[in-house]
Coordinates of C-alpha atoms in Angstrom, one line a residue:
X1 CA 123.9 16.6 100.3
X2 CA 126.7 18.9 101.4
X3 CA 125.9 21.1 104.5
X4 CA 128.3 23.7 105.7
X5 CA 127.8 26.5 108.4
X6 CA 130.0 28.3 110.8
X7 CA 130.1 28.5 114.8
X8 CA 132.4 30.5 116.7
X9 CA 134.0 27.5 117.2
X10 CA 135.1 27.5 113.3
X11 CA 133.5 26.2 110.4
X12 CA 132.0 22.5 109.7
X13 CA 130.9 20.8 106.9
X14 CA 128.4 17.5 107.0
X15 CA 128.1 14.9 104.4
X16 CA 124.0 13.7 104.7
X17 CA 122.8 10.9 102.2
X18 CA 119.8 8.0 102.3
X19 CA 119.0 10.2 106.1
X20 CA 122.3 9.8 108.0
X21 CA 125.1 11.4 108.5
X22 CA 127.7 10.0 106.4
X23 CA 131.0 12.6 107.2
X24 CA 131.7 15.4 109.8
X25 CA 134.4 17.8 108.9
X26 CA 136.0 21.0 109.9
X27 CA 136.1 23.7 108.1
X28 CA 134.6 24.7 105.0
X29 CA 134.9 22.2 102.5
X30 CA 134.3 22.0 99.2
X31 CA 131.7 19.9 97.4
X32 CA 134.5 18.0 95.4
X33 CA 137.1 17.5 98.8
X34 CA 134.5 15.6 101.0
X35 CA 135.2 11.8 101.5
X36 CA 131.5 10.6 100.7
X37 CA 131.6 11.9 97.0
X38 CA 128.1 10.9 96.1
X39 CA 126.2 12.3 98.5
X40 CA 127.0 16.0 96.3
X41 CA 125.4 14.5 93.4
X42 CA 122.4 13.0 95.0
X43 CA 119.8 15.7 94.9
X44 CA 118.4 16.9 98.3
X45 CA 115.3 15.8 99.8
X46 CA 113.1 17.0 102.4
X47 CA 114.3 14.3 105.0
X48 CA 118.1 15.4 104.4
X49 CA 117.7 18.9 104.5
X50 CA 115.7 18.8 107.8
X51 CA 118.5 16.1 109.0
X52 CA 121.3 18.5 108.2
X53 CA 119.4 21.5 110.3
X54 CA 119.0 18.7 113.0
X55 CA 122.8 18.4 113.1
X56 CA 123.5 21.8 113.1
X57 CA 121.3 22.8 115.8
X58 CA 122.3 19.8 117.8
X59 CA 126.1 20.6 116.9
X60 CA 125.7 24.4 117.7
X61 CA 124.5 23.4 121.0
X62 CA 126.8 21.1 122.2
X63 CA 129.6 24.0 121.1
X64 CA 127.4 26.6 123.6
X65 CA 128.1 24.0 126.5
X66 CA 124.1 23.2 126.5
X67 CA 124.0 19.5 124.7
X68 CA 125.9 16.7 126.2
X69 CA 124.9 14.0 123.9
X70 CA 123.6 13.7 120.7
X71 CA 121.0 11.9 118.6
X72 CA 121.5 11.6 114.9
X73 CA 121.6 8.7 112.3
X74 CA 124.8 8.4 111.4
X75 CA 126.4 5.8 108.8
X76 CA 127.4 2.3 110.2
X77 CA 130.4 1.0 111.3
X78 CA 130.9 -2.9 110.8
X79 CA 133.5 -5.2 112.7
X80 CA 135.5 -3.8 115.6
X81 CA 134.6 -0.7 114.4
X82 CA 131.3 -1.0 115.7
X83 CA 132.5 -2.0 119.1
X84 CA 134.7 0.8 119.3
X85 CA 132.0 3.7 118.1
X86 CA 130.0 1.8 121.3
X87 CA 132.5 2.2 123.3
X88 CA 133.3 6.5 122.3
X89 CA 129.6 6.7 123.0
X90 CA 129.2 5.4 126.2
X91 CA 132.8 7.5 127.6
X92 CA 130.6 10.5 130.2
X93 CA 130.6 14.0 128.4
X94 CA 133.8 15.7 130.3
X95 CA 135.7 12.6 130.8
X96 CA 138.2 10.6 128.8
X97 CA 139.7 7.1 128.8
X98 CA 142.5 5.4 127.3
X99 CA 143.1 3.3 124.5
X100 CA 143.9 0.7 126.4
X101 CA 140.5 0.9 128.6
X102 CA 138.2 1.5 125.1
X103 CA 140.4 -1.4 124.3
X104 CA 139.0 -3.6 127.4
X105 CA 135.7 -2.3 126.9
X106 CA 135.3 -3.6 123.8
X107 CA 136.6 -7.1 124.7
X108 CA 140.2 -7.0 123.7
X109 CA 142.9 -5.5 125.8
X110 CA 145.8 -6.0 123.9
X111 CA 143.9 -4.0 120.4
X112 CA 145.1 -0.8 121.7
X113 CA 146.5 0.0 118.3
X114 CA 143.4 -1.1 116.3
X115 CA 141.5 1.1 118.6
X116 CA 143.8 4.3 117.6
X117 CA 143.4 3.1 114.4
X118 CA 139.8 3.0 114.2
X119 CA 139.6 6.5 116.3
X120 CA 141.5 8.0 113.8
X121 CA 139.1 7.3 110.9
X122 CA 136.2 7.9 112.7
X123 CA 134.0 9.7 110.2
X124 CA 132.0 11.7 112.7
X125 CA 133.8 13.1 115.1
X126 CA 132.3 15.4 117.7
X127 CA 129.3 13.1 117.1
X128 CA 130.9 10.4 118.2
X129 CA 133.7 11.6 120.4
X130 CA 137.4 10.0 119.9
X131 CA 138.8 13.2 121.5
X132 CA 137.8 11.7 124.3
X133 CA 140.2 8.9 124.4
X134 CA 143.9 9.5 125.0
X135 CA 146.9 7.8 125.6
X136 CA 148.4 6.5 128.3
X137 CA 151.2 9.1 128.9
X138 CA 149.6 12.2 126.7
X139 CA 146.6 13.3 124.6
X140 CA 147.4 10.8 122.2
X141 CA 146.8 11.8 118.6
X142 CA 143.5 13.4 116.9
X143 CA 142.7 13.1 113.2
X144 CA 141.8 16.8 113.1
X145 CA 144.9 17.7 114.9
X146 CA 145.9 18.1 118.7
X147 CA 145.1 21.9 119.2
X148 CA 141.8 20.9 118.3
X149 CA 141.3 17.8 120.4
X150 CA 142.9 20.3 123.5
X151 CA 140.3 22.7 122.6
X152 CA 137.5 20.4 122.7
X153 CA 138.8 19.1 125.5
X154 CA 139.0 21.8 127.0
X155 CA 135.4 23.5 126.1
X156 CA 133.7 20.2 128.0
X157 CA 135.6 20.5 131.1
X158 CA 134.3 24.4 131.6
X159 CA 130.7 23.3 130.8
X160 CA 131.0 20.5 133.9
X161 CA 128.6 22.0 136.6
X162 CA 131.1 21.9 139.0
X163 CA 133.8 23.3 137.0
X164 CA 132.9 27.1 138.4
X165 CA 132.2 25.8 141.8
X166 CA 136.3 25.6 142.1
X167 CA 137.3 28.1 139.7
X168 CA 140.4 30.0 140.2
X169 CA 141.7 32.0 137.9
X170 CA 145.1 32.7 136.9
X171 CA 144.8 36.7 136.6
X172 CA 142.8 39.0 138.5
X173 CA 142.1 41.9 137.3
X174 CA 140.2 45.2 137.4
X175 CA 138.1 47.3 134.6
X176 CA 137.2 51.2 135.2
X177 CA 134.4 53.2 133.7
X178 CA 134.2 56.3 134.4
X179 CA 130.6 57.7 133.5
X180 CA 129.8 61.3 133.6
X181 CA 127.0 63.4 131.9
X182 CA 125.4 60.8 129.8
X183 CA 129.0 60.0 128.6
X184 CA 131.7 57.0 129.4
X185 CA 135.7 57.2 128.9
X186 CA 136.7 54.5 126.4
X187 CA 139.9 53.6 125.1
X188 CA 141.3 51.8 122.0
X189 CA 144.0 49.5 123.6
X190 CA 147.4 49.7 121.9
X191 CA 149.3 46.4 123.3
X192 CA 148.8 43.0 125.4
X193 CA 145.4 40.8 125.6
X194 CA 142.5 42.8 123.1
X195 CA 144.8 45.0 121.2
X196 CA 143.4 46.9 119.1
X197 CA 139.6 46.9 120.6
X198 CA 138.1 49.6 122.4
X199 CA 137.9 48.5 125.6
X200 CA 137.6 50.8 129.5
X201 CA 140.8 51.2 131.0
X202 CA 142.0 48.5 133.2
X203 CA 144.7 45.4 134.0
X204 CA 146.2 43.2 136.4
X205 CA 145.5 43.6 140.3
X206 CA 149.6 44.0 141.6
X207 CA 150.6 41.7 144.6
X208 CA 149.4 43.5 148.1
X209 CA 147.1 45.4 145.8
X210 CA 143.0 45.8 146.5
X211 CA 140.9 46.1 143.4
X212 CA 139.9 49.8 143.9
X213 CA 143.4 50.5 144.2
X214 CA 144.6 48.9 140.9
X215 CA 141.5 50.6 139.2
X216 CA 142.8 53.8 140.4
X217 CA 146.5 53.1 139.3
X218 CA 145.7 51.7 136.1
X219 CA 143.0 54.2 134.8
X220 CA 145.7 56.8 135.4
X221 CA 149.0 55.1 133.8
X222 CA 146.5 54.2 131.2
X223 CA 144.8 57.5 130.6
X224 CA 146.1 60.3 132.7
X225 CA 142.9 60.3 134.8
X226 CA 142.1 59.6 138.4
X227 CA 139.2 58.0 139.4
X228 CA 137.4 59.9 142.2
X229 CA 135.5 57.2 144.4
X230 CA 135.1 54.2 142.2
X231 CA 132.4 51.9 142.9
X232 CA 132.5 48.1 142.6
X233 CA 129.4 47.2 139.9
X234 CA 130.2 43.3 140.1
X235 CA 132.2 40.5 138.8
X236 CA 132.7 39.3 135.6
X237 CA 134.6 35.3 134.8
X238 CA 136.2 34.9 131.3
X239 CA 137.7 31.5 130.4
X240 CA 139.4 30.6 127.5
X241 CA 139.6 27.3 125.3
X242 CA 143.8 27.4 125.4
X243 CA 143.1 27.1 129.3
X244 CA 143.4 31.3 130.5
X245 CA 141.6 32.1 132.8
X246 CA 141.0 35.6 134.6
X247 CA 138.3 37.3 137.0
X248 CA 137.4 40.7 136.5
X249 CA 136.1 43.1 139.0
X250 CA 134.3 46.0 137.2
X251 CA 134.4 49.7 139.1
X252 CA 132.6 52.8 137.9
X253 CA 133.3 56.3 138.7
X254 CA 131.3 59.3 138.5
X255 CA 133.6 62.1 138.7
X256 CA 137.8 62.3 137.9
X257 CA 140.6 64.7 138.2
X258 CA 142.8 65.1 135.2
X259 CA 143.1 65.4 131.3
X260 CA 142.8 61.9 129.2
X261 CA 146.3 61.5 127.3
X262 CA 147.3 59.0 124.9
X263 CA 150.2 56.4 126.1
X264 CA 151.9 53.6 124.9
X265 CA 148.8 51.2 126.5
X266 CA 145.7 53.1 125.6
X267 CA 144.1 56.1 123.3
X268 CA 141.6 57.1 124.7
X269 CA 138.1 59.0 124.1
X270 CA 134.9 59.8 125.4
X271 CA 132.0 58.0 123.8
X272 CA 127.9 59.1 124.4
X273 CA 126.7 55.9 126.1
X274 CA 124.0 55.5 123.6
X275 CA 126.4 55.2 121.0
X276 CA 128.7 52.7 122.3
X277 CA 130.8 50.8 119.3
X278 CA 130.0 47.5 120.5
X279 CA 130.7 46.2 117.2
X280 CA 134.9 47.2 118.0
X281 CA 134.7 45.4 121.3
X282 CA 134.7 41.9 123.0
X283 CA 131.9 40.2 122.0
X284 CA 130.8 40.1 125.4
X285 CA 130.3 44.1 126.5
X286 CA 127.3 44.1 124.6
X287 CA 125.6 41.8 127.0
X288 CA 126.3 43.7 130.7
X289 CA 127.9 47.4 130.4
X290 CA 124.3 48.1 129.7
X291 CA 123.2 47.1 133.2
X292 CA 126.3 48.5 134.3
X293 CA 125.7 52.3 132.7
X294 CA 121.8 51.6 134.7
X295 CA 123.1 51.1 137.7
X296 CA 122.7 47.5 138.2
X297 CA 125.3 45.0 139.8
X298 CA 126.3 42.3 137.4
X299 CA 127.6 39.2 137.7
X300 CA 128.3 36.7 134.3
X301 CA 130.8 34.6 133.4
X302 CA 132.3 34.0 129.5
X303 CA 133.6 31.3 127.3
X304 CA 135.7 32.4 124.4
X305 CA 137.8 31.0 121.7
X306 CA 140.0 33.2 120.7
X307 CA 138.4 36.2 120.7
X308 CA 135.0 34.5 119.6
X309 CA 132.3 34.2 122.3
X310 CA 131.4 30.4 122.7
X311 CA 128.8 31.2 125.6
X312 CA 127.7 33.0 128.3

């Protein structure tokens, strides 16, 4: 059977037969494209569907940063093929090694180049994970493509429990509701990192700057208003899967001089705070500006790809 779904990290498609896992792709793939061409025409059983929801499940969490490992049948591999899948299986979530050291590990330093070869048509990726090996002097190739391998890569490391022990980020920055009479200032931002979504007014913190000053500043190049005694509501840690990082300190204000304009940054407009278009925003508003709006310090961090929200 054929078994497609999508996560935020894009779309799969598994290749389940006889109760294993014959094929892991990305992307949506049609029936006819998939390399295990049988397992479309062999109607589905009971034991294959519930495999396939296995896999997903299993798959969806690893891509949330809550599985490390997984446990599904999957096809065998014969030969030094075997040895190698061994080897990708045993290489620690978060880590990677080289072709040269799967090479050792399976026996046989000098098969660097059969153990590139047999990452490469590795059936299951993911599932068994040759983006975990690199080369020497690089990333090494990645039969789905590098970006991917990077982003994988990439999605582990943040999910290491002591990844966000260390964390520094490359931007600092500030956010700035002002919330008055049941109502919040909003604005639909015109340039620069979530164009185009509504968003609060905010940006980077300038060198020699505190936070409440740069949520000052920006809410009034942004919008023509200045925020009367802003008050720090908490902290909020976004990381993304090409490596940006930021920390944003979130301020609220009560009360403001001025008249909101439209500029070149930000159009602005007041919104009733039980009718907030979460739907137009980052996927992650939905889950704190509530506590914010009830008065409640908050304090979360964020994994996107993209603008798609891997975690929280």
């Amino acid at each position: 059977m054929i078994h497609s779904f999508e996560t935020p990290f894009g779309g799969f498609t598994l290749t389940i037969a006889n109760g294993v896992v014959w094929t892991l792709q990305f992307g949506i793939v049609d029936v006819d494209a998939v390399a295990h061409p049988r397992a479309g025409a062999i109607p589905e059983n009971p034991a294959d569907t519930a495999l396939a929801e296995e896999a997903e499940r299993q798959l969806r969490a690893y891509f949330a940063g809550k599985r490390k490992r997984f446990n599904l049948p999957i096809a065998p591999a014969f030969a030094f093929n075997r040895m190698v899948r061994l080897a990708l299986q045993r290489i620690p979530f978060g880590q990677t090694r080289t072709y040269g050291e799967v090479a050792a590990a399976c026996g046989n330093p000098g098969a660097t180049r059969a153990v590139g070869n047999a990452c490469g048509s590795n059936p299951v990726p993911v599932i068994v994970p040759c983006h975990r090996v690199v080369a020497a002097n690089g990333l090494g190739g990645f039969s789905s493509g590098i970006e991917i391998k990077k982003r994988l890569l990439t999605l582990e490391r943040y999910a290491l429990p002591g990844y966000w022990k260390d964390w520094k980020p490359q931007d600092d920055c500030v956010l700035t509701f002002i919330h008055v009479k049941g109502e919040i200032l909003l604005i639909v931002k015109k340039r620069g990192l979530g164009q185009g979504k509504v968003n609060a007014p905010g940006g980077h913190i300038e060198p020699g700057e505190t936070p409440v000053e740069a949520a000052i500043r920006e809410t009034r190049e942004e919008v023509g208003l200045t925020p009367i005694n802003p008050v720090s509501r908490g902290i909020l840690q976004f990381a993304f899967l090409d490596g940006y990082t930021e920390r944003c300190e979130v301020f609220e204000a009560q009360a403001y001089t001025g008249t909101p304009v439209s500029t070149p940054e930000a159009e602005p407009f007041w919104c009733d705070e039980t009718a907030i278009p979460f739907a137009e925003m980052w996927a992650d508003d939905r889950y704190w500006i509530p506590s914010l709006l009830s008065g409640k310090k908050i304090r979360a961090r964020f994994v996107f790809d993209g603008d798609r929200l891997l975690w929280r």
